[in-house]
Amino acid sequence: MSEFRPGRFQMLPLVIKNLLIINGLVYLAQVTLKGVFRYDLTDMFALHYWGSDLFRPHQLVTHLFMHGGFAHLFFNMFALWMFGSILENRWGPKRFLIFYMVCGLGAAFCHLGVVTYDNMQLSSAVQHFSNNPSFDAFNTIYDKYGLGNYTMFEGPQEIPMQSFRDAWSVQPPESYDMVIRAKIYLGKFIEAYRDVATVGASGAVFGVLFAFGYLFPNSYLFILPIPFPIKAKYFVGGYILMELYLGFKNSAGDNVAHFAHLGGVLFAYILLKIWNKHNRKTFY
């Protein structure tokens, strides 16, 4: 549990190498199929809320190998290599792969739990609006769930939600026409919100990051743009606190699955504790 001093170890161990290759190939397939053939893998392989018609059990695993853009892929894979290589060299490929997948699956279940709560809250808010319709009630939902980023359709016509809210703001708050339209739009929004997809290995990577900080707390890290070295325990602890804050803040338009990251940390901690309890002679 002291400072980590690297000895002889593989710079690109077996599991890390294969995870990098698989994630890279899947991202290439995502970009190619969508750009050339107009086929999006998201509906089939990204993780969806289990109340969605798009949810499939295999998505609990497949979403771990998909990413939302090159930057998303690069930073996840860089962190996986940077911290995961050390863990795999210590544990061996089998134990590291088990750890990685448990963190990823644990993150997915935590995320689904939060998404379930969010969908229940949204349904409750829309039901409240239906029972007591007004501009203020609609505006509360609009602000909380970021409706300004959505566009609804009336036949072939696109209706940006921001334009609809602006139009309603200059009419009577209980305008019958606006209330009817708002009910239709909110019904469609519930369906769209239910089908939001989640991709990325971030939950598993956060578990790996936590394990490094847990096992080698006094190792110094150079993290840009911080102009001085920082111990792993402070960096990891600060990162977890930031994710916790952002998760509870739940800003409209924030599409980062903060509680998935925290779920990866939680399951990493549980697994490390179990392994340490039953294998004290060989665990670090």
GROMACS .gro file of C-alpha atoms in nm:
model
  284
    1MET     CA    1   0.000   0.000   0.000
    2SER     CA    2   0.302   0.228  -0.043
    3GLU     CA    3   0.454   0.408  -0.337
    4PHE     CA    4   0.460   0.205  -0.657
    5ARG     CA    5   0.803   0.164  -0.817
    6PRO     CA    6   0.783  -0.005  -1.155
    7GLY     CA    7   1.009  -0.302  -1.221
    8ARG     CA    8   1.010  -0.541  -1.512
    9PHE     CA    9   0.667  -0.554  -1.664
   10GLN     CA   10   0.501  -0.553  -2.002
   11MET     CA   11   0.419  -0.211  -2.138
   12LEU     CA   12   0.123  -0.359  -2.326
   13PRO     CA   13   0.003  -0.672  -2.143
   14LEU     CA   14  -0.231  -0.924  -2.304
   15VAL     CA   15  -0.576  -0.813  -2.182
   16ILE     CA   16  -0.499  -0.442  -2.217
   17LYS     CA   17  -0.375  -0.498  -2.573
   18ASN     CA   18  -0.685  -0.691  -2.673
   19LEU     CA   19  -0.920  -0.440  -2.509
   20LEU     CA   20  -0.753  -0.158  -2.701
   21ILE     CA   21  -0.783  -0.351  -3.029
   22ILE     CA   22  -1.146  -0.451  -2.974
   23ASN     CA   23  -1.253  -0.099  -2.873
   24GLY     CA   24  -1.068   0.049  -3.169
   25LEU     CA   25  -1.223  -0.197  -3.417
   26VAL     CA   26  -1.573  -0.144  -3.279
   27TYR     CA   27  -1.535   0.233  -3.308
   28LEU     CA   28  -1.412   0.191  -3.666
   29ALA     CA   29  -1.718  -0.024  -3.738
   30GLN     CA   30  -1.946   0.242  -3.581
   31VAL     CA   31  -1.802   0.520  -3.795
   32THR     CA   32  -1.789   0.316  -4.115
   33LEU     CA   33  -2.137   0.167  -4.095
   34LYS     CA   34  -2.295   0.499  -4.004
   35GLY     CA   35  -2.099   0.707  -4.252
   36VAL     CA   36  -2.110   0.472  -4.552
   37PHE     CA   37  -2.420   0.260  -4.504
   38ARG     CA   38  -2.625   0.491  -4.278
   39TYR     CA   39  -2.658   0.208  -4.026
   40ASP     CA   40  -2.629   0.305  -3.660
   41LEU     CA   41  -2.514   0.033  -3.419
   42THR     CA   42  -2.646   0.230  -3.122
   43ASP     CA   43  -2.999   0.088  -3.117
   44MET     CA   44  -2.874  -0.270  -3.111
   45PHE     CA   45  -2.559  -0.257  -2.899
   46ALA     CA   46  -2.564   0.058  -2.680
   47LEU     CA   47  -2.713   0.028  -2.331
   48HIS     CA   48  -3.078   0.132  -2.303
   49TYR     CA   49  -3.309   0.174  -2.007
   50TRP     CA   50  -3.477  -0.159  -1.938
   51GLY     CA   51  -3.819   0.003  -1.978
   52SER     CA   52  -3.732   0.087  -2.339
   53ASP     CA   53  -3.841  -0.128  -2.632
   54LEU     CA   54  -3.478  -0.106  -2.748
   55PHE     CA   55  -3.332  -0.275  -2.439
   56ARG     CA   56  -3.163  -0.613  -2.487
   57PRO     CA   57  -2.970  -0.803  -2.215
   58HIS     CA   58  -2.654  -0.829  -2.426
   59GLN     CA   59  -2.625  -0.449  -2.417
   60LEU     CA   60  -2.495  -0.477  -2.059
   61VAL     CA   61  -2.171  -0.605  -2.215
   62THR     CA   62  -2.166  -0.464  -2.568
   63HIS     CA   63  -2.201  -0.099  -2.463
   64LEU     CA   64  -1.861  -0.127  -2.293
   65PHE     CA   65  -1.692  -0.151  -2.633
   66MET     CA   66  -1.874   0.139  -2.803
   67HIS     CA   67  -1.791   0.508  -2.779
   68GLY     CA   68  -1.956   0.837  -2.865
   69GLY     CA   69  -1.661   0.992  -3.047
   70PHE     CA   70  -1.287   0.971  -3.100
   71ALA     CA   71  -1.203   1.183  -2.793
   72HIS     CA   72  -1.426   0.960  -2.579
   73LEU     CA   73  -1.245   0.652  -2.711
   74PHE     CA   74  -0.897   0.800  -2.685
   75PHE     CA   75  -0.916   0.921  -2.324
   76ASN     CA   76  -1.081   0.600  -2.204
   77MET     CA   77  -0.822   0.383  -2.373
   78PHE     CA   78  -0.532   0.603  -2.263
   79ALA     CA   79  -0.646   0.581  -1.900
   80LEU     CA   80  -0.703   0.206  -1.935
   81TRP     CA   81  -0.348   0.157  -2.065
   82MET     CA   82  -0.190   0.401  -1.819
   83PHE     CA   83  -0.339   0.252  -1.503
   84GLY     CA   84  -0.460  -0.090  -1.618
   85SER     CA   85  -0.122  -0.207  -1.743
   86ILE     CA   86   0.021  -0.182  -1.393
   87LEU     CA   87  -0.272  -0.374  -1.245
   88GLU     CA   88  -0.258  -0.651  -1.505
   89ASN     CA   89   0.115  -0.694  -1.453
   90ARG     CA   90   0.049  -0.730  -1.081
   91TRP     CA   91  -0.257  -0.954  -1.100
   92GLY     CA   92  -0.216  -1.142  -1.424
   93PRO     CA   93  -0.455  -1.139  -1.722
   94LYS     CA   94  -0.732  -1.357  -1.576
   95ARG     CA   95  -0.781  -1.159  -1.257
   96PHE     CA   96  -0.755  -0.826  -1.435
   97LEU     CA   97  -1.016  -0.924  -1.696
   98ILE     CA   98  -1.254  -1.040  -1.422
   99PHE     CA   99  -1.200  -0.711  -1.239
  100TYR     CA  100  -1.256  -0.503  -1.554
  101MET     CA  101  -1.577  -0.679  -1.651
  102VAL     CA  102  -1.720  -0.676  -1.297
  103CYS     CA  103  -1.659  -0.300  -1.276
  104GLY     CA  104  -1.817  -0.249  -1.618
  105LEU     CA  105  -2.126  -0.456  -1.537
  106GLY     CA  106  -2.157  -0.299  -1.192
  107ALA     CA  107  -2.141   0.047  -1.348
  108ALA     CA  108  -2.415  -0.052  -1.594
  109PHE     CA  109  -2.649  -0.173  -1.319
  110CYS     CA  110  -2.592   0.141  -1.113
  111HIS     CA  111  -2.660   0.356  -1.418
  112LEU     CA  112  -2.979   0.166  -1.495
  113GLY     CA  113  -3.093   0.219  -1.138
  114VAL     CA  114  -3.045   0.594  -1.169
  115VAL     CA  115  -3.208   0.600  -1.514
  116THR     CA  116  -3.507   0.413  -1.372
  117TYR     CA  117  -3.547   0.678  -1.102
  118ASP     CA  118  -3.512   0.958  -1.360
  119ASN     CA  119  -3.779   0.808  -1.585
  120MET     CA  120  -4.015   0.765  -1.291
  121GLN     CA  121  -3.959   1.128  -1.192
  122LEU     CA  122  -4.023   1.245  -1.547
  123SER     CA  123  -4.345   1.044  -1.573
  124SER     CA  124  -4.460   1.188  -1.242
  125ALA     CA  125  -4.383   1.544  -1.354
  126VAL     CA  126  -4.569   1.498  -1.683
  127GLN     CA  127  -4.865   1.347  -1.499
  128HIS     CA  128  -4.869   1.649  -1.267
  129PHE     CA  129  -4.868   1.876  -1.571
  130SER     CA  130  -5.156   1.683  -1.727
  131ASN     CA  131  -5.361   1.722  -1.409
  132ASN     CA  132  -5.272   2.090  -1.359
  133PRO     CA  133  -5.158   2.227  -1.695
  134SER     CA  134  -4.990   2.567  -1.705
  135PHE     CA  135  -4.693   2.738  -1.862
  136ASP     CA  136  -4.502   2.733  -1.531
  137ALA     CA  137  -4.550   2.357  -1.493
  138PHE     CA  138  -4.428   2.302  -1.849
  139ASN     CA  139  -4.134   2.536  -1.794
  140THR     CA  140  -4.025   2.339  -1.486
  141ILE     CA  141  -4.001   2.020  -1.692
  142TYR     CA  142  -3.837   2.214  -1.976
  143ASP     CA  143  -3.558   2.345  -1.754
  144LYS     CA  144  -3.498   2.027  -1.555
  145TYR     CA  145  -3.475   1.789  -1.851
  146GLY     CA  146  -3.321   2.018  -2.110
  147LEU     CA  147  -3.611   2.020  -2.357
  148GLY     CA  148  -3.443   2.308  -2.535
  149ASN     CA  149  -3.210   2.052  -2.693
  150TYR     CA  150  -3.500   1.857  -2.847
  151THR     CA  151  -3.705   1.897  -3.162
  152MET     CA  152  -4.051   1.743  -3.202
  153PHE     CA  153  -4.240   1.673  -3.521
  154GLU     CA  154  -4.591   1.763  -3.626
  155GLY     CA  155  -4.622   1.562  -3.943
  156PRO     CA  156  -4.328   1.670  -4.162
  157GLN     CA  157  -4.280   1.995  -3.969
  158GLU     CA  158  -4.000   2.027  -3.711
  159ILE     CA  159  -4.091   2.210  -3.392
  160PRO     CA  160  -3.791   2.311  -3.175
  161MET     CA  161  -3.900   2.302  -2.813
  162GLN     CA  162  -3.732   2.635  -2.745
  163SER     CA  163  -3.945   2.797  -3.015
  164PHE     CA  164  -4.258   2.639  -2.867
  165ARG     CA  165  -4.177   2.766  -2.518
  166ASP     CA  166  -4.101   3.115  -2.648
  167ALA     CA  167  -4.434   3.119  -2.835
  168TRP     CA  168  -4.624   3.007  -2.524
  169SER     CA  169  -4.452   3.266  -2.304
  170VAL     CA  170  -4.635   3.551  -2.483
  171GLN     CA  171  -4.975   3.380  -2.462
  172PRO     CA  172  -5.203   3.312  -2.164
  173PRO     CA  173  -5.045   3.055  -1.926
  174GLU     CA  174  -5.349   2.824  -1.956
  175SER     CA  175  -5.389   2.865  -2.334
  176TYR     CA  176  -5.598   2.566  -2.446
  177ASP     CA  177  -5.414   2.524  -2.777
  178MET     CA  178  -5.072   2.540  -2.611
  179VAL     CA  179  -5.174   2.298  -2.335
  180ILE     CA  180  -5.290   2.040  -2.590
  181ARG     CA  181  -4.971   2.074  -2.791
  182ALA     CA  182  -4.758   2.057  -2.476
  183LYS     CA  183  -4.926   1.733  -2.370
  184ILE     CA  184  -4.853   1.580  -2.710
  185TYR     CA  185  -4.490   1.697  -2.704
  186LEU     CA  186  -4.431   1.575  -2.349
  187GLY     CA  187  -4.575   1.236  -2.437
  188LYS     CA  188  -4.328   1.211  -2.723
  189PHE     CA  189  -4.049   1.334  -2.498
  190ILE     CA  190  -4.114   1.056  -2.247
  191GLU     CA  191  -4.067   0.803  -2.527
  192ALA     CA  192  -3.750   0.974  -2.650
  193TYR     CA  193  -3.608   1.001  -2.296
  194ARG     CA  194  -3.679   0.633  -2.237
  195ASP     CA  195  -3.477   0.543  -2.547
  196VAL     CA  196  -3.164   0.743  -2.463
  197ALA     CA  197  -2.857   0.524  -2.520
  198THR     CA  198  -2.539   0.495  -2.314
  199VAL     CA  199  -2.202   0.392  -2.455
  200GLY     CA  200  -1.846   0.369  -2.331
  201ALA     CA  201  -1.604   0.186  -2.106
  202SER     CA  202  -1.586   0.474  -1.858
  203GLY     CA  203  -1.742   0.282  -1.568
  204ALA     CA  204  -1.490  -0.001  -1.601
  205VAL     CA  205  -1.205   0.248  -1.648
  206PHE     CA  206  -1.308   0.436  -1.334
  207GLY     CA  207  -1.289   0.105  -1.149
  208VAL     CA  208  -0.936   0.057  -1.280
  209LEU     CA  209  -0.843   0.413  -1.180
  210PHE     CA  210  -0.980   0.358  -0.830
  211ALA     CA  211  -0.790   0.029  -0.795
  212PHE     CA  212  -0.465   0.202  -0.883
  213GLY     CA  213  -0.527   0.476  -0.628
  214TYR     CA  214  -0.633   0.217  -0.368
  215LEU     CA  215  -0.329  -0.008  -0.416
  216PHE     CA  216  -0.066   0.258  -0.484
  217PRO     CA  217  -0.198   0.565  -0.299
  218ASN     CA  218   0.138   0.741  -0.264
  219SER     CA  219   0.247   0.711  -0.627
  220TYR     CA  220   0.294   1.052  -0.785
  221LEU     CA  221   0.103   1.141  -1.100
  222PHE     CA  222   0.163   1.424  -1.344
  223ILE     CA  223  -0.183   1.534  -1.464
  224LEU     CA  224  -0.220   1.819  -1.711
  225PRO     CA  225  -0.292   2.104  -1.656
  226ILE     CA  226  -0.195   2.063  -1.286
  227PRO     CA  227   0.156   2.217  -1.272
  228PHE     CA  228   0.287   1.987  -0.998
  229PRO     CA  229   0.286   1.613  -0.921
  230ILE     CA  230  -0.004   1.486  -0.713
  231LYS     CA  231  -0.037   1.164  -0.515
  232ALA     CA  232  -0.274   0.906  -0.664
  233LYS     CA  233  -0.494   0.899  -0.354
  234TYR     CA  234  -0.565   1.272  -0.377
  235PHE     CA  235  -0.625   1.267  -0.752
  236VAL     CA  236  -0.859   0.969  -0.737
  237GLY     CA  237  -1.039   1.100  -0.428
  238GLY     CA  238  -1.088   1.441  -0.585
  239TYR     CA  239  -1.211   1.289  -0.909
  240ILE     CA  240  -1.467   1.076  -0.724
  241LEU     CA  241  -1.594   1.378  -0.529
  242MET     CA  242  -1.629   1.577  -0.851
  243GLU     CA  243  -1.828   1.295  -1.014
  244LEU     CA  244  -2.050   1.274  -0.706
  245TYR     CA  245  -2.116   1.648  -0.716
  246LEU     CA  246  -2.192   1.649  -1.090
  247GLY     CA  247  -2.413   1.344  -1.055
  248PHE     CA  248  -2.634   1.502  -0.791
  249LYS     CA  249  -2.628   1.840  -0.965
  250ASN     CA  250  -2.777   1.667  -1.270
  251SER     CA  251  -2.752   1.969  -1.498
  252ALA     CA  252  -2.982   1.984  -1.799
  253GLY     CA  253  -2.795   1.883  -2.111
  254ASP     CA  254  -2.524   1.694  -1.920
  255ASN     CA  255  -2.499   1.366  -2.111
  256VAL     CA  256  -2.225   1.213  -1.894
  257ALA     CA  257  -2.329   0.906  -1.694
  258HIS     CA  258  -2.171   1.017  -1.366
  259PHE     CA  259  -2.336   0.746  -1.157
  260ALA     CA  260  -2.206   0.481  -1.397
  261HIS     CA  261  -1.856   0.609  -1.317
  262LEU     CA  262  -1.933   0.594  -0.946
  263GLY     CA  263  -2.082   0.248  -0.991
  264GLY     CA  264  -1.753   0.130  -1.138
  265VAL     CA  265  -1.575   0.271  -0.833
  266LEU     CA  266  -1.821   0.104  -0.595
  267PHE     CA  267  -1.786  -0.241  -0.749
  268ALA     CA  268  -1.408  -0.199  -0.768
  269TYR     CA  269  -1.399  -0.129  -0.395
  270ILE     CA  270  -1.621  -0.428  -0.315
  271LEU     CA  271  -1.414  -0.664  -0.528
  272LEU     CA  272  -1.084  -0.539  -0.387
  273LYS     CA  273  -1.217  -0.589  -0.034
  274ILE     CA  274  -1.334  -0.945  -0.115
  275TRP     CA  275  -1.005  -1.041  -0.275
  276ASN     CA  276  -0.805  -0.887   0.007
  277LYS     CA  277  -1.012  -1.071   0.267
  278HIS     CA  278  -0.976  -1.414   0.110
  279ASN     CA  279  -0.628  -1.381  -0.037
  280ARG     CA  280  -0.418  -1.179   0.204
  281LYS     CA  281  -0.089  -1.346   0.116
  282THR     CA  282  -0.087  -1.255  -0.250
  283PHE     CA  283  -0.292  -0.935  -0.260
  284TYR     CA  284  -0.122  -0.597  -0.234
   0.00000   0.00000   0.00000
